[in-house]
Coordinates of C-alpha atoms in Angstrom, one line a residue:
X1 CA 52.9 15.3 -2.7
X2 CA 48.9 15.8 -3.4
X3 CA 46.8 13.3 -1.1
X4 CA 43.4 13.4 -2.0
X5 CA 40.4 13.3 0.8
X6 CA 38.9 10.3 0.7
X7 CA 35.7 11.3 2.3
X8 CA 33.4 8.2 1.1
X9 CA 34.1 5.8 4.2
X10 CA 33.1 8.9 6.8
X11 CA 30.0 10.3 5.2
X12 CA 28.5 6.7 5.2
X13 CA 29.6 6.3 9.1
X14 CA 27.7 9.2 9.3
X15 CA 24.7 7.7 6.9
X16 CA 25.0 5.0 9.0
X17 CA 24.9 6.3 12.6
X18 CA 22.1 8.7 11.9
X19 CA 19.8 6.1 10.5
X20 CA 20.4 4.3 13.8
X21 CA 19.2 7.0 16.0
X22 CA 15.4 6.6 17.9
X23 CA 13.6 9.6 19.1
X24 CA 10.6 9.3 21.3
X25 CA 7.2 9.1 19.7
X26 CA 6.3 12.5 21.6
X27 CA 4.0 15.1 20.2
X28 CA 5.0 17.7 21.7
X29 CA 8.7 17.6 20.4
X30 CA 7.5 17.5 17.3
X31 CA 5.2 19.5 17.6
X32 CA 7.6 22.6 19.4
X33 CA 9.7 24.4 17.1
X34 CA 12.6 24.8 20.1
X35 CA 12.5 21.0 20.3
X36 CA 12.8 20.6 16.3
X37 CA 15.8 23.0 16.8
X38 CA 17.8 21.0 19.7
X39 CA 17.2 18.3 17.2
X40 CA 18.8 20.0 14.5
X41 CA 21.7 20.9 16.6
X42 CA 22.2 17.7 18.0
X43 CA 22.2 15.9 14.4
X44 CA 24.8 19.2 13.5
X45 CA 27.0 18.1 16.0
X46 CA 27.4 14.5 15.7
X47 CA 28.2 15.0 12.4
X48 CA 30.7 17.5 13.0
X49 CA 31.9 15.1 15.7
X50 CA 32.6 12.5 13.1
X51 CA 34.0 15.2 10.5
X52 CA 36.6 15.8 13.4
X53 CA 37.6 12.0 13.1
X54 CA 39.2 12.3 9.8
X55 CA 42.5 11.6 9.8
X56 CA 45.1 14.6 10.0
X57 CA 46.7 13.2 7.3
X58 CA 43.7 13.6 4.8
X59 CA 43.2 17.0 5.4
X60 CA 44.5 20.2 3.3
X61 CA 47.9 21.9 4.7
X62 CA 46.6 25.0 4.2
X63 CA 50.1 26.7 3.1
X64 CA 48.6 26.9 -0.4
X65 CA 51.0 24.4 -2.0
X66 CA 48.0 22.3 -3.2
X67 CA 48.8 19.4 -1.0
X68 CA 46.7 17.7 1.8
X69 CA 48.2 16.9 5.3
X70 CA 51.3 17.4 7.0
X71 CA 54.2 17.1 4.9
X72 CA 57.5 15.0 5.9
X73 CA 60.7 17.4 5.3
X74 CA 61.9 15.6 2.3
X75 CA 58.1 15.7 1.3
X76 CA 58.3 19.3 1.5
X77 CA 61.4 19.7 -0.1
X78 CA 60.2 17.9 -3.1
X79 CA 57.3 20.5 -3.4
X80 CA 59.4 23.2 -3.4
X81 CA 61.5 21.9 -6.3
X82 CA 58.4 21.1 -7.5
X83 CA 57.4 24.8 -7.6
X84 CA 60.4 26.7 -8.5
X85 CA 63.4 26.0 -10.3
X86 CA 66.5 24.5 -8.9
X87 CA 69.8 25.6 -11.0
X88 CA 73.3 23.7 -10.5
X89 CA 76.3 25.6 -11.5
X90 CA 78.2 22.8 -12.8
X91 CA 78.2 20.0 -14.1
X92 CA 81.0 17.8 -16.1
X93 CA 78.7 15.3 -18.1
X94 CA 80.3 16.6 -21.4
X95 CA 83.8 15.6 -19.9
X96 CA 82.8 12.2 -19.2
X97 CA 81.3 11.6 -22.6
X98 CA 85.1 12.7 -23.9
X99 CA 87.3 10.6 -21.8
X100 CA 85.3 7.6 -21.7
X101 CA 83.5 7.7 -25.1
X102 CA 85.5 10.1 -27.6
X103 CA 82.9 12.3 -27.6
X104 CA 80.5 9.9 -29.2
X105 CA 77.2 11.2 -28.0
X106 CA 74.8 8.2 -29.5
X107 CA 76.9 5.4 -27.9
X108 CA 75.2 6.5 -24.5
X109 CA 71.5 6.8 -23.4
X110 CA 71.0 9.2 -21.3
X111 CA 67.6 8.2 -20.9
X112 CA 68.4 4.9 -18.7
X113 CA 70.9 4.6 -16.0
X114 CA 74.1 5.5 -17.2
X115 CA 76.0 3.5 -14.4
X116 CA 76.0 0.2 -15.9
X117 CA 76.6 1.8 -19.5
X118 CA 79.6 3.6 -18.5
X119 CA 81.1 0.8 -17.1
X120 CA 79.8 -2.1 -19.3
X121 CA 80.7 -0.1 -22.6
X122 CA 83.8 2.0 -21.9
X123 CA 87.3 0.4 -21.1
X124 CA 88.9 1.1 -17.7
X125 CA 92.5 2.7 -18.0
X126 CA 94.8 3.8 -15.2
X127 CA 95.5 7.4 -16.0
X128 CA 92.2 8.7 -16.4
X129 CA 90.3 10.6 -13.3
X130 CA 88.0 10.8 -12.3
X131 CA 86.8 7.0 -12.5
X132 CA 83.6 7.2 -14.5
X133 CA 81.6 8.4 -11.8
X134 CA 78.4 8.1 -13.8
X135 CA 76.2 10.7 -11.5
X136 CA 74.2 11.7 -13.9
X137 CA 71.2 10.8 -16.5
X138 CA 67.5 12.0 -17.1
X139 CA 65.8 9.9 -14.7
X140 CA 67.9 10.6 -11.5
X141 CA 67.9 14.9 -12.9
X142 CA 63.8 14.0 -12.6
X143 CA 63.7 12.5 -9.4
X144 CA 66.2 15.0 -8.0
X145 CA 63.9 18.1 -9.5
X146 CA 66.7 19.8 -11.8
X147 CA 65.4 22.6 -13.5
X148 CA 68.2 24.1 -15.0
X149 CA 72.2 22.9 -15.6
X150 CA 75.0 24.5 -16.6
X151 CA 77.1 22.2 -18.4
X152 CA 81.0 22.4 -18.2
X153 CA 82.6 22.9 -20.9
X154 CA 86.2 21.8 -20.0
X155 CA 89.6 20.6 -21.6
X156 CA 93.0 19.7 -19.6
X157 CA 95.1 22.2 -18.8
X158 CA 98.0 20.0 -20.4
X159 CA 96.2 21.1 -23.7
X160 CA 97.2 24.8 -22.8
X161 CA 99.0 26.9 -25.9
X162 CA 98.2 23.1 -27.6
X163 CA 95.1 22.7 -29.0
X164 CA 93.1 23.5 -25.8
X165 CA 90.8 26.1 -28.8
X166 CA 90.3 23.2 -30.6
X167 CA 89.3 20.5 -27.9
X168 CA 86.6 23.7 -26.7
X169 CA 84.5 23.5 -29.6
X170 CA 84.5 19.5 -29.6
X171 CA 83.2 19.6 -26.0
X172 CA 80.6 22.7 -26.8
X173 CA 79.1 20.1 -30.1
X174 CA 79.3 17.3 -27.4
X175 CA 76.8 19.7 -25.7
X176 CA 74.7 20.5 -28.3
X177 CA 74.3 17.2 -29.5
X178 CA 73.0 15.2 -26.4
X179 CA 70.4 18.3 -25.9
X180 CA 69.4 17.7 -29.7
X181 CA 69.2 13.7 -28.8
X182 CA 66.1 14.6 -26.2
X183 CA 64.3 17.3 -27.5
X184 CA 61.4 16.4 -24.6
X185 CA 63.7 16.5 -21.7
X186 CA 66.4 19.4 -22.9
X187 CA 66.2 23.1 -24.0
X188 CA 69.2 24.7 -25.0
X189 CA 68.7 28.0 -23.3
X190 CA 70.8 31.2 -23.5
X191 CA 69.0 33.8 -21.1
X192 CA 67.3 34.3 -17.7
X193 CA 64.1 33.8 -19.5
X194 CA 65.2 31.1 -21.2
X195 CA 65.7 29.1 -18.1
X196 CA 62.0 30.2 -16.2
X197 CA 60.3 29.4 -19.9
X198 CA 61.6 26.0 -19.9
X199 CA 60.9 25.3 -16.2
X200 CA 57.3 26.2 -17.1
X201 CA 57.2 23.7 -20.0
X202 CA 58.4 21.0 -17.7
X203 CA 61.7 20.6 -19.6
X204 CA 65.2 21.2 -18.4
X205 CA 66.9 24.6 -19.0
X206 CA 70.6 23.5 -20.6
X207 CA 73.1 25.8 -20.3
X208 CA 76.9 26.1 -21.1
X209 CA 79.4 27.4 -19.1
X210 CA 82.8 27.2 -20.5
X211 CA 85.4 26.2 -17.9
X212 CA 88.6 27.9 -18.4
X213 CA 90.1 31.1 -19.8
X214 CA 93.1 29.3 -22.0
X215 CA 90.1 28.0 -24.1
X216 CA 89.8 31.3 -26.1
X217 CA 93.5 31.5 -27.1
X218 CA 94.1 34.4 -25.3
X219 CA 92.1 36.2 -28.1
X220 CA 88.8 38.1 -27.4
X221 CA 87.5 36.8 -30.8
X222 CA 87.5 33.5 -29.7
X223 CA 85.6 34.6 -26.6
X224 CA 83.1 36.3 -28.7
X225 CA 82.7 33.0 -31.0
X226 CA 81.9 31.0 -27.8
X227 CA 79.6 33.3 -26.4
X228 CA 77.9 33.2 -30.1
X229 CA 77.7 29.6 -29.6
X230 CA 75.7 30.0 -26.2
X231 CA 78.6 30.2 -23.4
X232 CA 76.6 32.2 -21.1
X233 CA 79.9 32.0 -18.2
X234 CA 83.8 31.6 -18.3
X235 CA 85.6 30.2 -15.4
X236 CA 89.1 32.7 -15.7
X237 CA 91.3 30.0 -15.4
X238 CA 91.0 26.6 -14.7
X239 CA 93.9 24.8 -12.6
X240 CA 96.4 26.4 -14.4
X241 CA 97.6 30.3 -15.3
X242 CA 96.9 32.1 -18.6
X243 CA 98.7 34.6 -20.0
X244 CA 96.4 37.1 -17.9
X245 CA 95.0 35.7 -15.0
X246 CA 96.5 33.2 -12.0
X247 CA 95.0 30.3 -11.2
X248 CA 94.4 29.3 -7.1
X249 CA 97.8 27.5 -7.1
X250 CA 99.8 30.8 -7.2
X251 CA 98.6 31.0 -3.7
X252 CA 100.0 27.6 -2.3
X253 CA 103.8 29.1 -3.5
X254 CA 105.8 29.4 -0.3
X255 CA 106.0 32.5 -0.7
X256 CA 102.9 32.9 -2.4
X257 CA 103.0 34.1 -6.3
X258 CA 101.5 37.5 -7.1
X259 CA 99.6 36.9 -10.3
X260 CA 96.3 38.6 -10.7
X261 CA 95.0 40.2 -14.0
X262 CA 96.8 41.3 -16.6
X263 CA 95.8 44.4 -17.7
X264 CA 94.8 42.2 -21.1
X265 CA 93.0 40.2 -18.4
X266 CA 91.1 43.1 -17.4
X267 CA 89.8 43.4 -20.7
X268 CA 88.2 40.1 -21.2
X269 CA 86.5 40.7 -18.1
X270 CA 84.8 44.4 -19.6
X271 CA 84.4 42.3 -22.5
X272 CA 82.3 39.6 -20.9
X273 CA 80.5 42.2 -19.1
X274 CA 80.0 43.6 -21.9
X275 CA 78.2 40.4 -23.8
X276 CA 76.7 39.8 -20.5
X277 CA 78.9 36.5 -20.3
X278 CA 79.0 35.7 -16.6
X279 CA 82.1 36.2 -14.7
X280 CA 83.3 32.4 -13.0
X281 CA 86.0 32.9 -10.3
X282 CA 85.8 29.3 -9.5
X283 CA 89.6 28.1 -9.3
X284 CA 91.4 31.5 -9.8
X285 CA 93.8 32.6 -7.3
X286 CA 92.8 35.6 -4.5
X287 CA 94.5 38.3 -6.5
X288 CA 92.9 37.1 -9.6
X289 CA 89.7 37.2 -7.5
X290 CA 90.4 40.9 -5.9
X291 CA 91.1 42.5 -9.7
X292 CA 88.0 40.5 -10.9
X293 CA 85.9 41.9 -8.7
X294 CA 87.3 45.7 -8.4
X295 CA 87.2 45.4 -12.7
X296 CA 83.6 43.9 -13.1
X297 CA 80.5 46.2 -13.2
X298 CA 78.3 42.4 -13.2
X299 CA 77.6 40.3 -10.3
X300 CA 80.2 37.7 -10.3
X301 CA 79.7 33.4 -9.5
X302 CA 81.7 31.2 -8.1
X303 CA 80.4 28.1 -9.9
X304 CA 81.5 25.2 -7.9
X305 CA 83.6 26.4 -4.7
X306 CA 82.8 26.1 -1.2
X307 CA 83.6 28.0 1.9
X308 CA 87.7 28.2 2.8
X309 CA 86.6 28.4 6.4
X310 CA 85.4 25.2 7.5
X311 CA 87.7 23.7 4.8
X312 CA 90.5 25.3 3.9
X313 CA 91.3 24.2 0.3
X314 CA 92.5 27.2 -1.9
X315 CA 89.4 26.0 -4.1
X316 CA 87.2 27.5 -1.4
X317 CA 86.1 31.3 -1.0
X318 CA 88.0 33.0 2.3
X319 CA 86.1 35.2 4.1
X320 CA 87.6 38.3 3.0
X321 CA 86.9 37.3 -0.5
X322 CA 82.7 36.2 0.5
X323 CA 82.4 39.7 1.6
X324 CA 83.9 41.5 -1.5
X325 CA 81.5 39.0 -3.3
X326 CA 78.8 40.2 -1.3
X327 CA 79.6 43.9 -2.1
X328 CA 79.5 42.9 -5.8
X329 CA 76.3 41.0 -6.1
X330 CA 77.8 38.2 -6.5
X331 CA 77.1 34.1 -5.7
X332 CA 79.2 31.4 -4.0
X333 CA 77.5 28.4 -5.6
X334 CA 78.5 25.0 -3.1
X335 CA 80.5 22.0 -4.6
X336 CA 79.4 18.8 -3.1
X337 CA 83.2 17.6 -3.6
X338 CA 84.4 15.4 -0.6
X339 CA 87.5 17.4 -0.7
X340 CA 86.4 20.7 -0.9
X341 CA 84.0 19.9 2.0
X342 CA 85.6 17.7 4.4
X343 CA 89.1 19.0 5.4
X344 CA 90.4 21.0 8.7
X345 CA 88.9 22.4 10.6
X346 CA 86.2 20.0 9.5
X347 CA 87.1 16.7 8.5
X348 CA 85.5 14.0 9.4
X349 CA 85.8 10.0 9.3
X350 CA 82.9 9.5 6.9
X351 CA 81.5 12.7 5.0
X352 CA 78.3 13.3 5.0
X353 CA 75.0 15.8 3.6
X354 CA 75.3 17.6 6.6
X355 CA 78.7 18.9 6.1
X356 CA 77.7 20.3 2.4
X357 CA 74.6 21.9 4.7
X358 CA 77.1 23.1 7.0
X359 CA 79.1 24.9 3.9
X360 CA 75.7 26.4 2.7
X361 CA 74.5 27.6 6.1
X362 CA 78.2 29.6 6.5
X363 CA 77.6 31.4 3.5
X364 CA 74.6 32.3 4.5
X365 CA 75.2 33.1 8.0
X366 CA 78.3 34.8 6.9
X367 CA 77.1 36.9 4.0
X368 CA 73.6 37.0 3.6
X369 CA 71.2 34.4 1.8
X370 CA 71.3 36.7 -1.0
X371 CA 74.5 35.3 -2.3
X372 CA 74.5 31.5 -2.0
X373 CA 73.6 28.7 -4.3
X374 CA 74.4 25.3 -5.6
X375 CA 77.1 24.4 -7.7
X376 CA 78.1 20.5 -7.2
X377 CA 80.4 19.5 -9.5
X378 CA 78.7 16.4 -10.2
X379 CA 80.4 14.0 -13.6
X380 CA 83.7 16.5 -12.4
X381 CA 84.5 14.3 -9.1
X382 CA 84.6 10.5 -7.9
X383 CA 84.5 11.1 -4.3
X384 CA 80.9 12.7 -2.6
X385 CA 79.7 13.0 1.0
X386 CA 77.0 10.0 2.0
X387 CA 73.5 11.1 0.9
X388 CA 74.6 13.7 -2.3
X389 CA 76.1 10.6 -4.0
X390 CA 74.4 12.2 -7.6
X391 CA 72.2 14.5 -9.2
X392 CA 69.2 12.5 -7.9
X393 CA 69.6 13.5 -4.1
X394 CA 69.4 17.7 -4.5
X395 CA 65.7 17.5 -2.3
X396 CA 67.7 15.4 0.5
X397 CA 69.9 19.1 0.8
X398 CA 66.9 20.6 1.1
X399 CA 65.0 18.5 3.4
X400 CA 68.0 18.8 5.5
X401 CA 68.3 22.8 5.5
X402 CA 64.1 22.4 6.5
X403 CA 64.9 20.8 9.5
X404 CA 67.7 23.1 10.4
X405 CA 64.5 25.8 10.4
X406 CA 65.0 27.3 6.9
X407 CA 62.6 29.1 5.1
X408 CA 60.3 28.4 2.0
X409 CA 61.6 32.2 0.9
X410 CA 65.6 31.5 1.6
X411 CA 65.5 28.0 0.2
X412 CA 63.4 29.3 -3.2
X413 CA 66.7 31.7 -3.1
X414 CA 69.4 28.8 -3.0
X415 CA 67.6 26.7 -5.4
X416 CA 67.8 28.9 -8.3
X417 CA 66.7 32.7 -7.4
X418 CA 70.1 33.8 -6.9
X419 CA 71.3 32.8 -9.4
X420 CA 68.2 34.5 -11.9
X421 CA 68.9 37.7 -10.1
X422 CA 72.8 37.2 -11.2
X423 CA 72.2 36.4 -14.6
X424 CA 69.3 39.1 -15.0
X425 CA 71.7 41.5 -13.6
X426 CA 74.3 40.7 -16.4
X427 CA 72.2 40.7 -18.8
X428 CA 70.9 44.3 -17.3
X429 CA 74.5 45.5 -17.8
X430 CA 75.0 44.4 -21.3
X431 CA 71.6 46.4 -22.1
X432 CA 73.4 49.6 -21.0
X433 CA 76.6 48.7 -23.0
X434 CA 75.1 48.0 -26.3
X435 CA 76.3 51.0 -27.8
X436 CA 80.3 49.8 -26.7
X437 CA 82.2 49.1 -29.5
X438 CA 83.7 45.7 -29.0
X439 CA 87.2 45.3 -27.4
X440 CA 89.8 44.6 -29.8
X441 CA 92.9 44.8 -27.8
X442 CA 95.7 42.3 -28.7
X443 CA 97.5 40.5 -26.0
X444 CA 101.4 41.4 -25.7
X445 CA 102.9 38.7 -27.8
X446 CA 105.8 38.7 -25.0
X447 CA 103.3 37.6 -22.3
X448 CA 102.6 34.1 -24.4
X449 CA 104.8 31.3 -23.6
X450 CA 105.8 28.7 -26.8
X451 CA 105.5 31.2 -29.7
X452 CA 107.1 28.5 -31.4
X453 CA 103.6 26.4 -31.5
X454 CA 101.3 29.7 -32.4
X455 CA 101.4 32.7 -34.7
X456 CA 102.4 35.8 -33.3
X457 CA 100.8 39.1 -35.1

């Protein structure tokens, strides 16, 4: 915040006070050139004296931010977002806009406050989740200083071997279309570049990451088509297996289920490195996770996932796995999700901001601020801590992490310079590969479940 000096009112104290001073009629001190200089060091000093009464609060920080006076923590936190760009890993508006309003893009203004349309304009049914949350629109991404989104694109897993392809594209249009709708407010933006050119133009850098491997059809054309389309990450699975990769519920089996990568899975993933599509590990399962990262020669994310130990959700990153992510490059990008955040060992009665903090600050503690960032999962979920309630409260995380001591340096890295150094490093990686030969390996027919609904080669 930029407080201008408002320096009127004490230069005409000081106007004022030096017109009212009386010297002695003596000739000799006017006369004497030491008196005439006590004089002009005594009129110096009285006004310096009343310089020194301006308030603190008028007066220039001098951290070079451009503002005046000591800043509050959320104050500060606002400058900094201000300043540099803040990046979220995930968000689910595009799902919202297919369950509630069949995808009808126009029937919606993102430029007001979607809370009442959502619930004014779209029907209530008992089998959908999550209930309209309604967490995002363009003024709350304003006030909460979003520079650049990656929007989810994601179909139900019931869809799998179905017409889960299909349902892809629809939500990838969806995407393009509402970024068309406000051309002032949206750029639809495909590289590293992309996103720091748009955040200098004062729009927002819109990005698409498509949330789940059974989206391409088990075929690494259909991967290539989505990349072509501007899919700039895949999550490997979603809640459920593909052909070639486990999801994280292989892991609550009693016994747990070994399913990593197939070796077709290990393919896609030399393919995406090899578009410089960004590698999502966000809901796979640890040995999915393990072959990811021992296949990969990119820096992987974790979109949306939190930290397993302070809430141990097989969503969340275990240790073991933070430091192979570490040893990769890699970035755990926090979910704001109630239930990803508040479980044992840490549940509490009421979740709060401080327990997403907490989730950030283990990363960080644990790994190194190098490999932490924000993914919240906002339009995905219907249940959030107190004070992250939607996309408009990002500088409140921030304001708290100030108080907690952080610095300007590790909290320009959480907001968004991670995550540049990811994708710059992917994209660094697909430079060196551009002489590869696509991948054109065919899945083993055997490995797909219900031939019956597709067309075997």
């Amino acid at each position: 915040m930029s407080l201008e000096m408002d320096t009127s009112s004490s230069s005409q104290l000081t106007k004022d006070r030096n017109q009212g001073i009386k010297f002695r009629k003596s000739p000799k001190l006017y006369e004497n050139r030491f008196g005439i200089g006590v004089l002009v060091v005594l009129l110096f000093a009285i006004t310096l004296g009343l310089g020194i009464g301006i308030p603190l609060s008028k007066r220039s920080s001098g951290d070079g931010s451009g503002t005046t006076g000591p800043q509050t923590a959320l104050q500060r936190a606002q400058t900094l977002l201000s300043n540099n760009p803040l990046i979220d890993g995930h968000n689910d508006l595009p799902w919202q806009y297919r369950q509630y309003a069949k995808n009808k893009v126009y029937t919606v203004d993102l430029s007001q406050d979607t809370r009442l349309q959502w619930n004014e304009s779209v029907p209530m049914t008992d089998n959908v989740f999550p209930r309209i949350p309604a967490q995002t629109d363009i003024p709350r991404l304003r006030q909460g200083k979003l520079a650049a989104v990656f929007w989810a694109v994601f179909v139900s897993c019931g869809s799998t071997q179905k017409d889960a392809v299909r349902q892809g594209f629809d939500q990838v249009d969806v995407i393009h279309k509402y970024v068309e709708k406000y051309p002032t407010t949206f750029d639809l933006v495909t590289t590293a570049a992309g996103i720091e050119n748009s955040f200098a133009n004062g729009k927002i850098a819109s990005l698409i990451g498509l949330e789940g491997g059974h989206m391409i059809g088990s075929t690494l054309g259909l991967l290539r088509m989505y990349y072509q389309l501007g899919c700039r990450y895949m999550t490997l699975t979603h809640s459920c297996d593909t052909p070639w990769a486990g999801n994280y519920k292989t892991d609550l089996a009693d016994p747990p289920v070994t399913k990593g990568l197939s070796e077709f899975g290990k393919i896609v993933v030399k393919e995406m490195n090899r578009l410089g599509m960004i590698i999502d590990l966000s809901h796979t399962g640890i040995d999915t996770q393990k072959d990811a990262l021992m296949t990969t020669q990119a820096p992987v994310i974790f979109s949306h996932s939190s930290a397993y130990t302070l809430c141990n959700h097989y969503r969340n990153v275990n240790d073991e796995i933070l430091n192979m992510t570490r040893v990769n490059g890699g970035l755990v990008m926090v979910n704001f999700y109630t239930g990803y955040i508040n479980c044992f060992p840490s549940n509490q009665t009421t979740p709060t901001l401080s327990q997403v903090v907490d989730h950030i600050e283990y990363i960080k503690d644990y790994i190194g601020i190098d490999y932490v960032g924000i993914g919240a999962d906002y339009d995905g979920v219907d249940l959030l801590p107190v004070g992250v309630e939607d996309v408009s409260t990002y500088p409140k995380v921030f304001e708290e992490l100030i108080k907690r001591g952080w610095s300007d340096a590790d909290l320009i890295k959480l907001a968004g310079g991670n995550f540049l150094r990811v994708f710059k490093e992917n994209e660094r990686i697909r430079d060196t590969l551009a002489n590869d030969s696509p991948f054109e390996d065919i899945i083993d027919q055997s490995q797909i479940p219900f031939l019956n609904c597709t067309t075997s080669f």
